[in-house]
Coordinates of C-alpha atoms in Angstrom, one line a residue:
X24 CA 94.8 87.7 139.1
X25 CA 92.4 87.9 136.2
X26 CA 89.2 86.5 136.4
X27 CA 87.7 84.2 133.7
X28 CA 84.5 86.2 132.0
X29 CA 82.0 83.9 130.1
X30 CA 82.1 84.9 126.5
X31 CA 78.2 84.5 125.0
X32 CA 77.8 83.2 121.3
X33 CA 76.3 86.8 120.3
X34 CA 80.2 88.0 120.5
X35 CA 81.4 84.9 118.4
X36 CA 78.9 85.9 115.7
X37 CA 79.7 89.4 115.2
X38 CA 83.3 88.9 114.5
X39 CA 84.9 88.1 110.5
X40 CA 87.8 87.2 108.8
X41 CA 89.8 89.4 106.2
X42 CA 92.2 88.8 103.7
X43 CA 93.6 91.5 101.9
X44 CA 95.7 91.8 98.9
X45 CA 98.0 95.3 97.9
X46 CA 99.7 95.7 94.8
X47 CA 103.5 95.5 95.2
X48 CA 103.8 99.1 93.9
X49 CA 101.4 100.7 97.3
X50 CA 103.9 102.7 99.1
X51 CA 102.6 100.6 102.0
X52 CA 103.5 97.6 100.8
X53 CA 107.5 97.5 101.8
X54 CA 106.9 97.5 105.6
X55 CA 103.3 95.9 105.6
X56 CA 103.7 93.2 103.1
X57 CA 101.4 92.4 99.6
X58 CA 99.3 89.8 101.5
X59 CA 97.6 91.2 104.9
X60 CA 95.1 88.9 107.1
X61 CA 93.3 90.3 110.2
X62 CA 90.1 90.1 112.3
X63 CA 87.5 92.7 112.0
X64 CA 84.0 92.9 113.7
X65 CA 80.4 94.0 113.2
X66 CA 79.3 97.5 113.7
X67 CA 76.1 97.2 111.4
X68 CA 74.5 94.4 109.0
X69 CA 77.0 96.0 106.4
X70 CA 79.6 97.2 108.2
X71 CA 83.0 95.9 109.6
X72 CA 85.4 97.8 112.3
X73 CA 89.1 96.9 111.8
X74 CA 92.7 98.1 112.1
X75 CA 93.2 100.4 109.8
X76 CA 96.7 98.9 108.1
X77 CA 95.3 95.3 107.6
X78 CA 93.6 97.5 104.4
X79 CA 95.4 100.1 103.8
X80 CA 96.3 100.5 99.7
X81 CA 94.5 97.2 99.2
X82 CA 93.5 96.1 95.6
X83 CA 90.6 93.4 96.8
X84 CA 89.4 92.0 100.1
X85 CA 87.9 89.2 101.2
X86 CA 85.9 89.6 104.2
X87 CA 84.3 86.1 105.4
X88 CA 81.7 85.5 108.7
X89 CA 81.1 82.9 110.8
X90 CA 78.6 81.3 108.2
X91 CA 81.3 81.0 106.0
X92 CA 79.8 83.1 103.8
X93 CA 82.4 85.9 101.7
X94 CA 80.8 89.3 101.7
X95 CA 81.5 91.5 98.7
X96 CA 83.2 95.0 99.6
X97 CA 81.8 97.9 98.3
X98 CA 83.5 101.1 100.5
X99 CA 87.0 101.1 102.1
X100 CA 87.0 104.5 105.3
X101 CA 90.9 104.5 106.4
X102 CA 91.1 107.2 109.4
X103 CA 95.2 107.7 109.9
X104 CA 94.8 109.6 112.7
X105 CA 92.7 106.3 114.9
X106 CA 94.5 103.5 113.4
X107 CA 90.7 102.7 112.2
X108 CA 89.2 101.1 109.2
X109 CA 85.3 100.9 108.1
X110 CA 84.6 98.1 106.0
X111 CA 81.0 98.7 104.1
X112 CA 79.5 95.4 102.3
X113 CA 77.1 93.6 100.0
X114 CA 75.4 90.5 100.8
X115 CA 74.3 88.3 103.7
X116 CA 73.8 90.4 107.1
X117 CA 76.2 90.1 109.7
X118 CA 75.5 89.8 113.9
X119 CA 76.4 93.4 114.8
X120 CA 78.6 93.8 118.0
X121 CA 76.3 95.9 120.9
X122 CA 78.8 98.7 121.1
X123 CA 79.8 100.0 124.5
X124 CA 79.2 104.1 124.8
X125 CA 79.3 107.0 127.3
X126 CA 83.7 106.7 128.0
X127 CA 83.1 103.5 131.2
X128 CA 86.7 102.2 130.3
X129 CA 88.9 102.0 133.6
X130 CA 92.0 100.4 135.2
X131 CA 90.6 96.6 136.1
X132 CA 87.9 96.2 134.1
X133 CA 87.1 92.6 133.2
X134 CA 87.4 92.1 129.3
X135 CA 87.6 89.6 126.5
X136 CA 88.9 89.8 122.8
X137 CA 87.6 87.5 120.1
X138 CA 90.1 86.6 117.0
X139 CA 90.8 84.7 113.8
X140 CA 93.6 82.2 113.3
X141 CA 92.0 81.2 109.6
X142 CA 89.3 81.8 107.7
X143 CA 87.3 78.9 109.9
X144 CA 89.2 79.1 113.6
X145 CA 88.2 81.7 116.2
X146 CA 90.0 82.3 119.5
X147 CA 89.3 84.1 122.6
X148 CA 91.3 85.9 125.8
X149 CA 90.0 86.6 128.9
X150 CA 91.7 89.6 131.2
X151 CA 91.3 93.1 132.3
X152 CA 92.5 96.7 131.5
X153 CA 95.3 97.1 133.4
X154 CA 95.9 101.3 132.2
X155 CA 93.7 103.5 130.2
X156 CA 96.3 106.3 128.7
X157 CA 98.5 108.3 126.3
X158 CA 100.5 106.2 123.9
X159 CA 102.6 107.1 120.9
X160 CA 104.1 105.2 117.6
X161 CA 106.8 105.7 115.6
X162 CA 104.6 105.9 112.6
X163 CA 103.3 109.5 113.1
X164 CA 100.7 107.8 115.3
X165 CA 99.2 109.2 118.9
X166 CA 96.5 108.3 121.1
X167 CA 95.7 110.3 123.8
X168 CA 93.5 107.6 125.7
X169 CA 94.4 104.1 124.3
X170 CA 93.4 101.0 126.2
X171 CA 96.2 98.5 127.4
X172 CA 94.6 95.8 128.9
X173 CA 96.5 92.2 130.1
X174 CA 94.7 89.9 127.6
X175 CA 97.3 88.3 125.1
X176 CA 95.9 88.2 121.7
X177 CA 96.1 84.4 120.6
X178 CA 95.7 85.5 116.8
X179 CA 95.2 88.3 114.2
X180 CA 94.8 91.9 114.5
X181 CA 91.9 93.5 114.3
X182 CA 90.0 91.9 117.0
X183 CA 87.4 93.0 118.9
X184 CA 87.8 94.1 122.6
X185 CA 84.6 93.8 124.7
X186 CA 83.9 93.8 128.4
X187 CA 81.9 91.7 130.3
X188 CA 78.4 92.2 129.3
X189 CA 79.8 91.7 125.9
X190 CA 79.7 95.4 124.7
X191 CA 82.3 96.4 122.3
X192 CA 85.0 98.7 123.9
X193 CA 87.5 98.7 121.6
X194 CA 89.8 97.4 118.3
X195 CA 92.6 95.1 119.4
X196 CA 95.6 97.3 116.9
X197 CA 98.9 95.9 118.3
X198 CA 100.9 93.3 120.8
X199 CA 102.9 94.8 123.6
X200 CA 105.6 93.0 125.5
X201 CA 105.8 95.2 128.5
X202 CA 104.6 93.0 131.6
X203 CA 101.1 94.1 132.1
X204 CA 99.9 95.9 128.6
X205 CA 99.9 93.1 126.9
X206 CA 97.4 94.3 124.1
X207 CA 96.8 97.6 123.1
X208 CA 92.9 98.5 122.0
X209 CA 91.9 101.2 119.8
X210 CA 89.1 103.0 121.7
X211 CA 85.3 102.2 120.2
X212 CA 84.5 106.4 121.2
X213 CA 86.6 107.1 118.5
X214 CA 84.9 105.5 116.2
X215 CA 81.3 106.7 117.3
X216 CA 83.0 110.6 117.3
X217 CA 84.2 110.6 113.8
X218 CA 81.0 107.6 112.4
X219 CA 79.3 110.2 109.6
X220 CA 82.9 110.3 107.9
X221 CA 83.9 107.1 108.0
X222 CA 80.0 105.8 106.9
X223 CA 80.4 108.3 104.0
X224 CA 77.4 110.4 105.2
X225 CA 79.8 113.7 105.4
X226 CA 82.6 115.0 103.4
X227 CA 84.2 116.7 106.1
X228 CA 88.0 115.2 107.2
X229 CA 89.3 118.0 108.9
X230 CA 91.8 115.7 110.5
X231 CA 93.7 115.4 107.1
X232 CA 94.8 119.1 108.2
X233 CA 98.1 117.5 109.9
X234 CA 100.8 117.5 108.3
X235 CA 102.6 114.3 107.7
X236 CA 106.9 113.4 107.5
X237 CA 106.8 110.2 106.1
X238 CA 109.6 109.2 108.8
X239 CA 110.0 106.6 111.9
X240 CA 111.0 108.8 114.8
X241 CA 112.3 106.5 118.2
X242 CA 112.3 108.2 121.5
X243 CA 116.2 107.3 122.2
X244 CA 117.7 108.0 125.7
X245 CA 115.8 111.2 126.2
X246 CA 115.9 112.5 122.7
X247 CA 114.4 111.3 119.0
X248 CA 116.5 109.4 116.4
X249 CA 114.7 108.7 112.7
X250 CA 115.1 105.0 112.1
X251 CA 114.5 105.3 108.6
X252 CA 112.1 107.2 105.9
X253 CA 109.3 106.1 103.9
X254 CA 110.5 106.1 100.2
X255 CA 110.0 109.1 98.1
X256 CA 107.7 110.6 101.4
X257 CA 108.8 114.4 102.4
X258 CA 111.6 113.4 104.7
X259 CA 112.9 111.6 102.3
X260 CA 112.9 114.0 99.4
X261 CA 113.9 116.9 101.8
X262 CA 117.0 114.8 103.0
X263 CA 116.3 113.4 106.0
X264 CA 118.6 110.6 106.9
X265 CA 118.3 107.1 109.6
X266 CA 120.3 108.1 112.5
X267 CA 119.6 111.8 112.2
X268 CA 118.8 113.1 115.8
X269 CA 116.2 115.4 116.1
X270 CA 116.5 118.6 117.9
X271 CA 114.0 120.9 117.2
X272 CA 111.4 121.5 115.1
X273 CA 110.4 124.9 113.9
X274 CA 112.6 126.5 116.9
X275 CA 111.1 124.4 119.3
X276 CA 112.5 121.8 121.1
X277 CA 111.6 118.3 121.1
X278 CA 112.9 115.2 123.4
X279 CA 109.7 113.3 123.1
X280 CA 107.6 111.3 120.5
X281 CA 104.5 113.2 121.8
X282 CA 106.0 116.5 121.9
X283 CA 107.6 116.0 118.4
X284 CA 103.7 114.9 117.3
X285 CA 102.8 118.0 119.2
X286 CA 105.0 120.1 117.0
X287 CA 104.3 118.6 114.1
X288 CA 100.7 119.0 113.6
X289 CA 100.6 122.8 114.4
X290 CA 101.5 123.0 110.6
X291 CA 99.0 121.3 107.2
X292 CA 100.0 119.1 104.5
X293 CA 101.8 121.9 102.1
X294 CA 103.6 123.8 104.4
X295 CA 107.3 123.8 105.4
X296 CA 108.6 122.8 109.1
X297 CA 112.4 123.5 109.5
X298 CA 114.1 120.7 111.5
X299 CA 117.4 121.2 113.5
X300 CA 119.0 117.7 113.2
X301 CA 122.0 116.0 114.5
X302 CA 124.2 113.9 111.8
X303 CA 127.7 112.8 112.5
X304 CA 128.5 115.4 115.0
X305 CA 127.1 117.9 112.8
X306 CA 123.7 120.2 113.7
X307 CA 122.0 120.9 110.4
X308 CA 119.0 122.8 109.3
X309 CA 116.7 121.0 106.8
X310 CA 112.9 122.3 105.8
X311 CA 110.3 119.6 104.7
X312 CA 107.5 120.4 103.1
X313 CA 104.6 118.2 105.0
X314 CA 102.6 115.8 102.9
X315 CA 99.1 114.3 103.4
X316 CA 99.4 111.0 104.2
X317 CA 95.2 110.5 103.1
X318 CA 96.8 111.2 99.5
X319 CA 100.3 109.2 100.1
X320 CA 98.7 106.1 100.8
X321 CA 95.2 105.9 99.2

């Protein structure tokens, strides 16, 4: 049984609310919608921690603390690989989250999230971590030590994931309905490992050096099936179909989201991966030619 952890005021402060608007045209836009709100938190006086698609291709944000007070945005750092955004400001200082370091995430770990429902209503969970693992998304996404945990999130994505001496631990990214993972947190570490990129203080991204599909690959009774293709993506322009099975990829076989990932990212936006697909009975061979999703999407 989970056990109710106090949640101080210091946790309340740090956390804002965004509203983000993307043009209609953003290749996002389709799946994600035009009009995007979400929670983010405090890393810095300037600087806001957030789920990567709640701003992703957006055209103006809002970004509003716990003064009520909107904050100007003056840098937008998507990292595709995370699921993480970094949000850098003008005006009023915000209450920084104390952020939790040195990897002391583990199975039964008390925690609490913080959330917005609005612009002025904040909400809070109390639970624990019920795994700490691999996880994998069928939008080109992988984790290789995401936190589940078995607090429900009571309102927008983005929110923070702390444990109980308040200390962030990680970004609340997604809602799971599987009994016992009922939120899935991005880990804070991975934001600390890659925090000179995404502040803007190096030009180095050598994780754009995947190569991207543009496709939405299911695991399927112990093989892959593409449930559709982002428009006018590689897939898509190489003739990659929904309800194409996937066999293989560059000769090797795949059953599995995280060995298809696996394959995948062997090759660089540019270069050609030849896929041995099943469609309607048929085994074909199609090449792609991998994109970079940093320039698809920005």
């Amino acid at each position: 049984m989970d056990v109710s952890v106090a949640i101080p005021r210091s946790a309340v402060a740090s956390i804002v609310f965004l509203e983000s608007d993307i043009p209609a045209t953003h290749p996002s836009a389709p799946i994600l919608g035009e009009e995007r709100l979400g929670t983010g938190v405090a890393v810095g006086p300037d600087r806001v921690l957030t789920a990567h698609y709640l701003v992703m291709g957006a055209a103006s944000i809002e970004v509003t603390g716990i003064d009520g007070k909107r904050r100007e945005v003056r840098r937008v750092a998507l990292d595709h690989e995370t699921g993480l955004a970094l949000v850098t400001l003008d005006g009023p200082p915000l209450h920084p989250a104390e952020l939790a370091t040195g990897g002391s995430v583990s199975p039964g770990l008390p925690v609490f999230l913080l959330t917005c429902t609005g612009e002025r209503e904040r909400k809070g969970a109390t639970g624990h971590v019920s795994a700490v693992g691999p996880f994998e998304a069928f939008w080109e996404y992988m984790l290789d030590r995401a936190i589940m945990t078995t607090a429900i999130n009571p309102g927008l994505a983005g929110a923070p994931l702390f444990d109980a001496e308040a200390r962030l631990i990680g970004v609340v990214s997604l809602g799971l309905a599987t009994v016992g993972r009922y939120s899935l947190a991005i880990p804070t570490d991975l934001y600390l490992s890659n925090k000179s990129w995404l502040e803007g203080e190096s030009t180095q991204t050598p994780r754009t050096e995947r190569a991207w599909i543009g496709f939405y690959p299911h695991g399927y009774d112990g093989g892959i099936v593409v449930s559709g293709v982002v428009e006018s993506g590689p897939a898509d322009k190489a003739g990659i179909e929904r309800g194409d099975l996937i066999l293989s990829v560059e000769g090797e076989s795949v059953s599995t989201l995280r060995e298809l990932y696996q394959a995948l990212w062997r090759k660089r936006p540019a270069e050609s991966l030849g896929f041995q697909i099943l469609r309607d009975s048929t085994i074909r061979t199609i090449d792609v030619v991998a994109g970079d999703r940093y320039e698809f999407f920005k």
